[in-house]
Short mmCIF file of C-alpha atoms in Angstrom, two decimals:
data_model
loop_
_atom_site.label_atom_id
_atom_site.label_comp_id
_atom_site.label_asym_id
_atom_site.label_seq_id
_atom_site.Cartn_x
_atom_site.Cartn_y
_atom_site.Cartn_z
CA MET A 17 -39.98 -98.82 35.82
CA GLN A 18 -41.22 -100.06 32.29
CA HIS A 19 -40.18 -103.16 31.16
CA ILE A 20 -38.15 -103.61 27.96
CA PRO A 21 -39.16 -107.03 26.27
CA ASP A 22 -36.21 -109.18 24.93
CA VAL A 23 -36.61 -109.50 21.18
CA THR A 24 -38.13 -113.19 20.79
CA GLY A 25 -39.97 -113.01 17.46
CA GLU A 26 -42.14 -116.10 16.62
CA ARG A 27 -40.17 -116.21 13.37
CA ASP A 28 -36.77 -116.86 13.63
CA GLU A 29 -35.58 -114.89 10.94
CA LYS A 30 -31.51 -114.15 10.03
CA LEU A 31 -30.06 -111.04 11.38
CA ILE A 32 -28.29 -110.19 8.37
CA VAL A 33 -31.30 -110.81 6.08
CA LEU A 34 -33.06 -108.14 8.22
CA ILE A 35 -30.27 -105.80 8.29
CA ASP A 36 -30.18 -105.90 4.28
CA GLU A 37 -33.97 -105.28 4.25
CA PHE A 38 -33.34 -101.98 6.32
CA LEU A 39 -30.68 -100.94 4.21
CA ALA A 40 -33.03 -101.10 1.31
CA ALA A 41 -36.00 -99.35 2.95
CA ARG A 42 -33.52 -96.59 3.70
CA ALA A 43 -31.91 -96.55 -0.06
CA ILE A 44 -35.35 -95.28 -1.06
CA ARG A 45 -34.85 -92.13 0.84
CA LYS A 46 -31.89 -91.30 -1.57
CA PRO A 47 -29.21 -90.82 1.21
CA SER A 48 -25.47 -90.25 0.15
CA ALA A 49 -23.52 -93.60 -0.19
CA HIS A 50 -21.51 -92.40 2.25
CA THR A 51 -24.34 -92.46 4.74
CA LEU A 52 -25.52 -96.06 3.63
CA ALA A 53 -22.13 -97.22 3.92
CA ALA A 54 -22.01 -96.12 7.53
CA TYR A 55 -25.38 -97.68 8.63
CA ARG A 56 -23.69 -100.99 6.64
CA ARG A 57 -20.74 -100.61 8.82
CA ASP A 58 -22.34 -100.03 12.29
CA LEU A 59 -25.06 -102.43 11.74
CA THR A 60 -22.61 -105.35 10.78
CA ALA A 61 -19.98 -104.47 13.60
CA ILE A 62 -22.41 -104.88 16.13
CA ALA A 63 -23.99 -108.15 14.30
CA ARG A 64 -20.82 -109.37 14.38
CA LEU A 65 -20.23 -108.74 18.12
CA LEU A 66 -23.63 -110.57 18.88
CA ALA A 67 -22.48 -113.54 16.72
CA ASP A 68 -19.50 -114.08 19.25
CA GLY A 69 -19.94 -117.02 21.61
CA ASP A 70 -19.23 -115.00 24.64
CA LEU A 71 -22.25 -112.65 23.96
CA VAL A 72 -24.83 -115.02 22.90
CA PRO A 73 -27.46 -115.58 25.86
CA ASP A 74 -26.90 -118.72 28.36
CA GLY A 75 -23.07 -119.49 27.02
CA THR A 76 -24.64 -121.13 23.92
CA ALA A 77 -22.17 -122.11 21.27
CA PRO A 78 -21.27 -118.89 18.63
CA LEU A 79 -23.09 -119.15 15.59
CA PRO A 80 -21.91 -118.02 12.06
CA LEU A 81 -22.86 -114.26 11.19
CA ALA A 82 -24.82 -115.69 8.25
CA THR A 83 -27.29 -117.77 10.45
CA LEU A 84 -27.59 -115.73 13.73
CA PRO A 85 -31.49 -115.40 14.03
CA ILE A 86 -33.09 -112.15 15.53
CA SER A 87 -34.11 -114.05 18.24
CA ALA A 88 -30.86 -114.17 19.91
CA VAL A 89 -30.41 -110.35 19.71
CA THR A 90 -31.71 -109.14 23.37
CA ALA A 91 -31.47 -106.38 25.31
CA ARG A 92 -28.90 -108.29 27.50
CA SER A 93 -26.97 -109.33 24.60
CA LEU A 94 -26.88 -105.54 22.78
CA ARG A 95 -25.67 -104.07 26.09
CA SER A 96 -22.84 -106.60 25.87
CA ALA A 97 -22.16 -106.17 22.27
CA PHE A 98 -22.34 -102.20 22.90
CA ALA A 99 -20.00 -102.31 25.59
CA HIS A 100 -17.59 -104.13 23.77
CA PHE A 101 -18.00 -101.89 20.78
CA ALA A 102 -17.68 -98.25 22.65
CA ALA A 103 -14.10 -99.51 24.39
CA PRO A 104 -11.87 -98.32 21.69
CA ARG A 105 -14.44 -95.80 20.16
CA ALA A 106 -15.23 -92.09 20.34
CA ALA A 107 -18.30 -91.34 22.10
CA ALA A 108 -19.75 -89.79 18.69
CA SER A 109 -19.08 -93.07 16.91
CA VAL A 110 -20.70 -94.83 19.74
CA TYR A 111 -23.91 -92.84 19.48
CA ARG A 112 -24.16 -92.86 15.60
CA ALA A 113 -24.21 -96.62 16.15
CA TRP A 114 -26.79 -96.60 18.70
CA SER A 115 -28.86 -94.19 16.82
CA THR A 116 -28.56 -96.63 13.75
CA TRP A 117 -29.53 -99.74 15.57
CA ASN A 118 -32.60 -97.77 17.22
CA SER A 119 -33.60 -97.03 13.80
CA PHE A 120 -33.46 -100.75 12.70
CA PHE A 121 -35.26 -101.90 15.24
CA ALA A 122 -37.77 -99.17 14.65
CA PHE A 123 -38.16 -100.24 11.09
CA LEU A 124 -38.67 -104.22 12.32
CA VAL A 125 -41.44 -103.18 15.01
CA ALA A 126 -43.50 -101.02 12.26
CA ASP A 127 -42.64 -104.01 10.09
CA GLY A 128 -44.37 -106.57 12.45
CA ARG A 129 -40.94 -108.81 12.54
CA VAL A 130 -40.45 -107.83 16.15
CA PRO A 131 -42.60 -107.31 19.22
CA GLY A 132 -40.55 -104.26 20.63
CA ASN A 133 -37.54 -102.15 20.37
CA PRO A 134 -34.85 -103.12 23.03
CA MET A 135 -32.74 -100.18 22.54
CA SER A 136 -34.04 -98.10 25.28
CA ALA A 137 -32.55 -100.68 27.52
CA VAL A 138 -29.06 -100.22 25.92
CA ASP A 139 -27.36 -97.04 27.48
CA LYS A 140 -26.28 -94.35 24.69
CA PRO A 141 -23.06 -91.77 25.36
CA ARG A 142 -23.76 -88.13 25.90
CA VAL A 143 -21.98 -86.72 23.18
CA PRO A 144 -20.91 -82.81 23.67
CA THR A 145 -21.90 -80.25 21.21
CA PRO A 146 -19.21 -80.03 18.94
CA THR A 147 -17.49 -76.60 18.90
CA PRO A 148 -17.05 -74.91 15.36
CA LYS A 149 -13.70 -74.73 13.94
CA PRO A 150 -13.32 -71.95 11.63
CA LEU A 151 -9.81 -71.00 9.80
CA ARG A 152 -7.98 -68.65 12.01
CA GLY A 153 -7.09 -65.04 11.38
CA GLU A 154 -9.52 -62.41 9.85
CA GLU A 155 -8.19 -62.54 6.31
CA THR A 156 -6.93 -66.18 6.16
CA PRO A 157 -9.81 -67.38 3.54
CA GLU A 158 -9.07 -64.71 1.27
CA LYS A 159 -5.25 -65.60 1.53
CA LEU A 160 -6.00 -69.14 0.65
CA LEU A 161 -8.24 -68.32 -2.15
CA GLU A 162 -5.41 -65.99 -3.82
CA ALA A 163 -2.61 -68.26 -3.19
CA VAL A 164 -4.81 -71.07 -5.16
CA ALA A 165 -5.71 -68.87 -7.79
CA GLU A 166 -2.18 -67.36 -8.72
CA ALA A 167 0.18 -69.41 -10.68
CA PRO A 168 0.56 -73.13 -9.59
CA ASP A 169 3.38 -74.27 -7.43
CA GLY A 170 5.88 -75.40 -9.21
CA ARG A 171 6.09 -78.65 -7.09
CA GLN A 172 2.61 -79.75 -8.20
CA ARG A 173 3.11 -82.61 -10.70
CA HIS A 174 -0.48 -81.86 -12.20
CA PRO A 175 -1.74 -78.17 -11.46
CA TRP A 176 -5.30 -77.87 -11.88
CA PRO A 177 -5.83 -74.26 -10.25
CA GLU A 178 -9.22 -74.01 -11.54
CA ARG A 179 -10.63 -77.09 -10.00
CA ASP A 180 -8.80 -76.34 -6.83
CA LEU A 181 -10.55 -72.98 -6.28
CA VAL A 182 -13.76 -74.48 -7.02
CA VAL A 183 -13.36 -76.88 -4.36
CA LEU A 184 -12.37 -74.20 -1.98
CA ALA A 185 -15.09 -71.98 -3.08
CA LEU A 186 -18.21 -74.27 -3.06
CA ALA A 187 -17.15 -75.20 0.89
CA LEU A 188 -16.42 -71.24 2.02
CA CYS A 189 -19.01 -69.86 0.00
CA ALA A 190 -21.71 -72.53 0.06
CA GLY A 191 -20.92 -74.15 3.13
CA LEU A 192 -20.73 -77.88 1.64
CA ARG A 193 -19.69 -80.87 3.52
CA LEU A 194 -16.63 -83.20 1.93
CA ALA A 195 -19.74 -86.07 0.96
CA GLU A 196 -21.69 -83.49 -0.51
CA LEU A 197 -19.05 -82.16 -2.64
CA LEU A 198 -18.15 -85.60 -3.67
CA ASP A 199 -21.99 -86.17 -4.41
CA LEU A 200 -22.34 -82.98 -7.26
CA ARG A 201 -23.11 -83.49 -10.70
CA VAL A 202 -22.31 -80.80 -13.15
CA GLY A 203 -26.23 -80.29 -13.31
CA SER A 204 -26.05 -79.78 -9.71
CA VAL A 205 -25.73 -75.95 -10.38
CA VAL A 206 -29.14 -74.52 -11.83
CA GLY A 207 -30.95 -71.61 -12.06
CA ARG A 208 -31.12 -68.14 -14.65
CA ALA A 209 -27.88 -66.34 -14.23
CA GLY A 210 -27.80 -64.18 -11.44
CA GLU A 211 -30.37 -66.37 -9.55
CA ARG A 212 -28.15 -69.62 -9.68
CA ARG A 213 -28.03 -72.04 -6.93
CA VAL A 214 -26.33 -75.57 -6.46
CA GLU A 215 -28.98 -78.46 -5.07
CA VAL A 216 -27.41 -80.54 -2.34
CA LEU A 217 -28.64 -83.82 -0.99
CA GLY A 218 -27.55 -83.48 2.42
CA LYS A 219 -27.21 -85.74 5.53
CA GLY A 220 -30.20 -87.54 6.36
CA GLY A 221 -31.04 -87.75 2.46
CA ARG A 222 -32.33 -84.02 3.29
CA PRO A 223 -32.18 -81.78 0.28
CA ARG A 224 -31.38 -78.21 0.20
CA SER A 225 -30.89 -75.60 -2.26
CA VAL A 226 -28.09 -72.78 -1.58
CA PRO A 227 -27.93 -69.65 -3.40
CA ILE A 228 -24.68 -68.98 -5.40
CA GLU A 229 -23.42 -65.59 -6.23
CA PRO A 230 -22.23 -64.39 -9.90
CA GLU A 231 -18.74 -64.55 -8.68
CA LEU A 232 -18.59 -68.50 -7.85
CA ASP A 233 -20.43 -69.20 -10.67
CA ALA A 234 -17.89 -68.05 -12.99
CA LEU A 235 -15.40 -70.07 -11.34
CA VAL A 236 -17.61 -73.09 -11.71
CA GLU A 237 -17.76 -72.45 -15.52
CA ARG A 238 -14.32 -71.61 -15.82
CA TYR A 239 -13.23 -74.71 -14.31
CA LEU A 240 -15.83 -76.86 -16.75
CA GLU A 241 -14.27 -75.03 -19.58
CA SER A 242 -10.72 -75.95 -18.47
CA ARG A 243 -11.89 -79.63 -18.03
CA ARG A 244 -13.54 -79.48 -21.49
CA ARG A 245 -10.14 -78.38 -22.86
CA ARG A 246 -8.46 -81.33 -20.94
CA PHE A 247 -10.83 -84.06 -21.55
CA GLY A 248 -13.14 -83.34 -24.34
CA THR A 249 -16.50 -81.86 -24.20
CA ARG A 250 -18.25 -85.27 -24.40
CA THR A 251 -16.90 -85.81 -20.59
CA VAL A 252 -18.76 -83.08 -19.21
CA THR A 253 -22.75 -83.59 -18.85
CA ARG A 254 -25.25 -82.75 -16.67
CA GLU A 255 -25.07 -86.39 -14.92
CA SER A 256 -21.24 -86.16 -15.05
CA PRO A 257 -19.40 -86.12 -11.50
CA LEU A 258 -18.79 -82.13 -10.72
CA LEU A 259 -15.54 -82.82 -9.25
CA VAL A 260 -13.06 -85.04 -10.89
CA ASP A 261 -9.17 -86.16 -10.42
CA ARG A 262 -6.54 -85.64 -13.05
CA PHE A 263 -7.33 -88.45 -14.94
CA SER A 264 -11.35 -87.39 -15.43
CA ALA A 265 -12.45 -90.25 -12.67
CA PRO A 266 -14.57 -89.07 -9.92
CA LEU A 267 -12.81 -87.18 -6.99
CA ARG A 268 -12.74 -89.68 -4.03
CA ARG A 269 -12.80 -88.99 -0.56
CA GLY A 270 -8.95 -89.09 0.30
CA GLY A 271 -8.32 -87.33 -3.20
CA LEU A 272 -10.57 -84.52 -1.89
CA GLN A 273 -8.85 -84.43 1.48
CA TYR A 274 -5.37 -84.51 -0.04
CA LEU A 275 -6.22 -81.47 -2.48
CA VAL A 276 -7.79 -79.10 0.45
CA GLU A 277 -4.39 -79.81 2.52
CA SER A 278 -2.45 -79.16 -0.37
CA CYS A 279 -4.04 -75.93 -0.79
CA TYR A 280 -3.18 -75.07 3.14
CA ARG A 281 0.41 -75.78 2.38
CA ARG A 282 0.67 -73.74 -0.80
CA ALA A 283 -1.32 -70.82 1.08
CA GLY A 284 0.87 -71.38 4.24
CA ILE A 285 -1.81 -71.34 6.50
CA VAL A 286 -1.66 -74.98 8.33
CA ASP A 287 -1.24 -73.29 11.29
CA ARG A 288 -4.28 -71.64 10.94
CA VAL A 289 -6.26 -74.65 10.56
CA PRO A 290 -8.00 -76.19 13.65
CA ALA A 291 -6.69 -79.54 14.40
CA GLY A 292 -8.73 -82.16 12.96
CA ALA A 293 -11.22 -79.75 10.73
CA GLN A 294 -9.46 -79.79 7.19
CA LEU A 295 -12.23 -79.45 4.87
CA HIS A 296 -14.87 -78.80 7.43
CA ALA A 297 -13.03 -75.64 8.82
CA LEU A 298 -13.79 -74.36 5.12
CA ARG A 299 -17.72 -74.92 5.90
CA HIS A 300 -17.14 -73.79 9.92
CA THR A 301 -15.74 -70.16 8.46
CA PHE A 302 -18.70 -70.18 6.04
CA ALA A 303 -21.09 -70.50 9.08
CA THR A 304 -19.36 -68.39 11.24
CA ARG A 305 -19.12 -65.68 8.74
CA LEU A 306 -23.01 -65.43 8.50
CA ALA A 307 -23.44 -65.29 12.20
CA GLU A 308 -20.79 -62.27 12.36
CA ASP A 309 -22.54 -60.75 9.64
CA GLY A 310 -25.95 -60.90 11.32
CA ALA A 311 -28.02 -64.12 10.07
CA SER A 312 -30.33 -65.92 12.53
CA ALA A 313 -29.95 -69.38 13.54
CA SER A 314 -33.00 -70.36 11.10
CA GLU A 315 -31.18 -69.01 7.96
CA ILE A 316 -28.08 -70.63 9.08
CA MET A 317 -29.73 -74.03 9.72
CA ARG A 318 -31.34 -74.00 6.23
CA LEU A 319 -28.21 -72.86 4.54
CA LEU A 320 -25.76 -75.54 6.01
CA GLY A 321 -28.68 -78.11 6.12
CA HIS A 322 -28.63 -78.75 9.92
CA ALA A 323 -31.03 -81.17 11.45
CA THR A 324 -31.82 -78.71 14.77
CA LEU A 325 -31.34 -75.06 15.58
CA THR A 326 -29.23 -75.89 18.49
CA THR A 327 -26.18 -76.64 15.95
CA SER A 328 -26.99 -73.65 14.00
CA GLN A 329 -27.37 -71.44 17.54
CA ASN A 330 -23.41 -72.79 18.30
CA TYR A 331 -22.12 -70.28 15.65
CA ILE A 332 -23.66 -67.46 16.79
CA ASP A 333 -22.68 -68.17 20.30
CA VAL A 334 -19.34 -68.74 19.51
CA THR A 335 -19.01 -65.04 17.63
CA ALA A 336 -20.66 -63.64 20.85
CA GLY A 337 -17.96 -64.95 22.93
CA GLN A 338 -15.40 -63.79 20.06
CA GLN A 339 -16.50 -60.47 20.27
CA ARG A 340 -16.42 -60.33 24.23
CA ALA A 341 -12.87 -61.45 23.99
CA ALA A 342 -12.02 -58.59 21.68
CA ILE A 343 -13.61 -56.13 24.16
CA LYS A 344 -11.92 -57.54 27.11
CA ALA A 345 -8.83 -57.39 25.07
CA ASN A 346 -9.17 -53.74 24.45
CA ARG A 347 -6.41 -51.42 25.96
CA THR A 348 -8.59 -48.98 27.73
CA ASN A 349 -10.60 -51.79 29.59
CA ARG A 350 -7.02 -53.24 30.73
CA ALA A 351 -6.41 -49.71 31.91
CA LEU A 352 -9.81 -49.88 33.87
CA ALA A 353 -8.86 -53.21 35.11
CA ARG A 354 -5.54 -51.92 36.92
CA LEU A 355 -7.79 -48.68 38.29
CA ALA A 356 -10.22 -50.87 39.67
CA ALA A 357 -7.50 -53.04 41.25
CA GLU A 358 -5.73 -49.92 42.86
#
């Protein structure tokens, strides 16, 4: 078995300083603000555990995080830190943190700051492939859009159906993630009439271009016109956030989640939304319908910005399973089952 060396660089540089350098280098790739924040959370959480006296090698007294040297970060201390980190967290969160630390050490090795990457000596959890969670019910997406497009609910204190409809449509008809929606600018919708598309910066800073049909383009224009009437023309420039709240401030994560949940309630489809999916159920619906209509895994991969074909193939596999379930439910097949049993 190959020996994994502990990290004992000659220069005793401070861990927290190296973390900042890594994040600055990553920022050049233009990842979303949410991705960078996740990197920082994962790195800092493990770093705090490494600074704990119980995890420092040889029982050394605990050091303040600001003074913890990189030489104190060994394969042994990382295993202990990740064991503590994993206890209260889901496998997906632990896997993400492991990947972040692996990238961090790969950066340090490439920069000549440490002699090797100890992360191969730290076990990582197996994360089961997530199952797509589209909205349940054949006509549910249409029912949702129609309910939101109609006269606003009288219980809403600040109704803005034009904006709400655009949020739902961008997720249902372009498959955008929550973070991607928040990062959109007015100028993200580009192209000539009839050939419009939305430019998206996806996970890992991967850009993609998603075509949008004239109907969605018209909804975007109607929303922007309603926004000009509310807040003035000067508030709508190419660099302005596309989605804003009732005060014309950029819409934030919590506000967007609440908006989508309130739309589900207004449409009376809360029971058709898979648990834990919320806005992501709209993206999954987009992908599932692509698969049902014959799109290939590679086409789904490009449109949704997946990193691998495996993720995209899941939607096709689920669709095939749904088709088999429908065949099994056929009354004639049930009759055949009775005859076979006789």
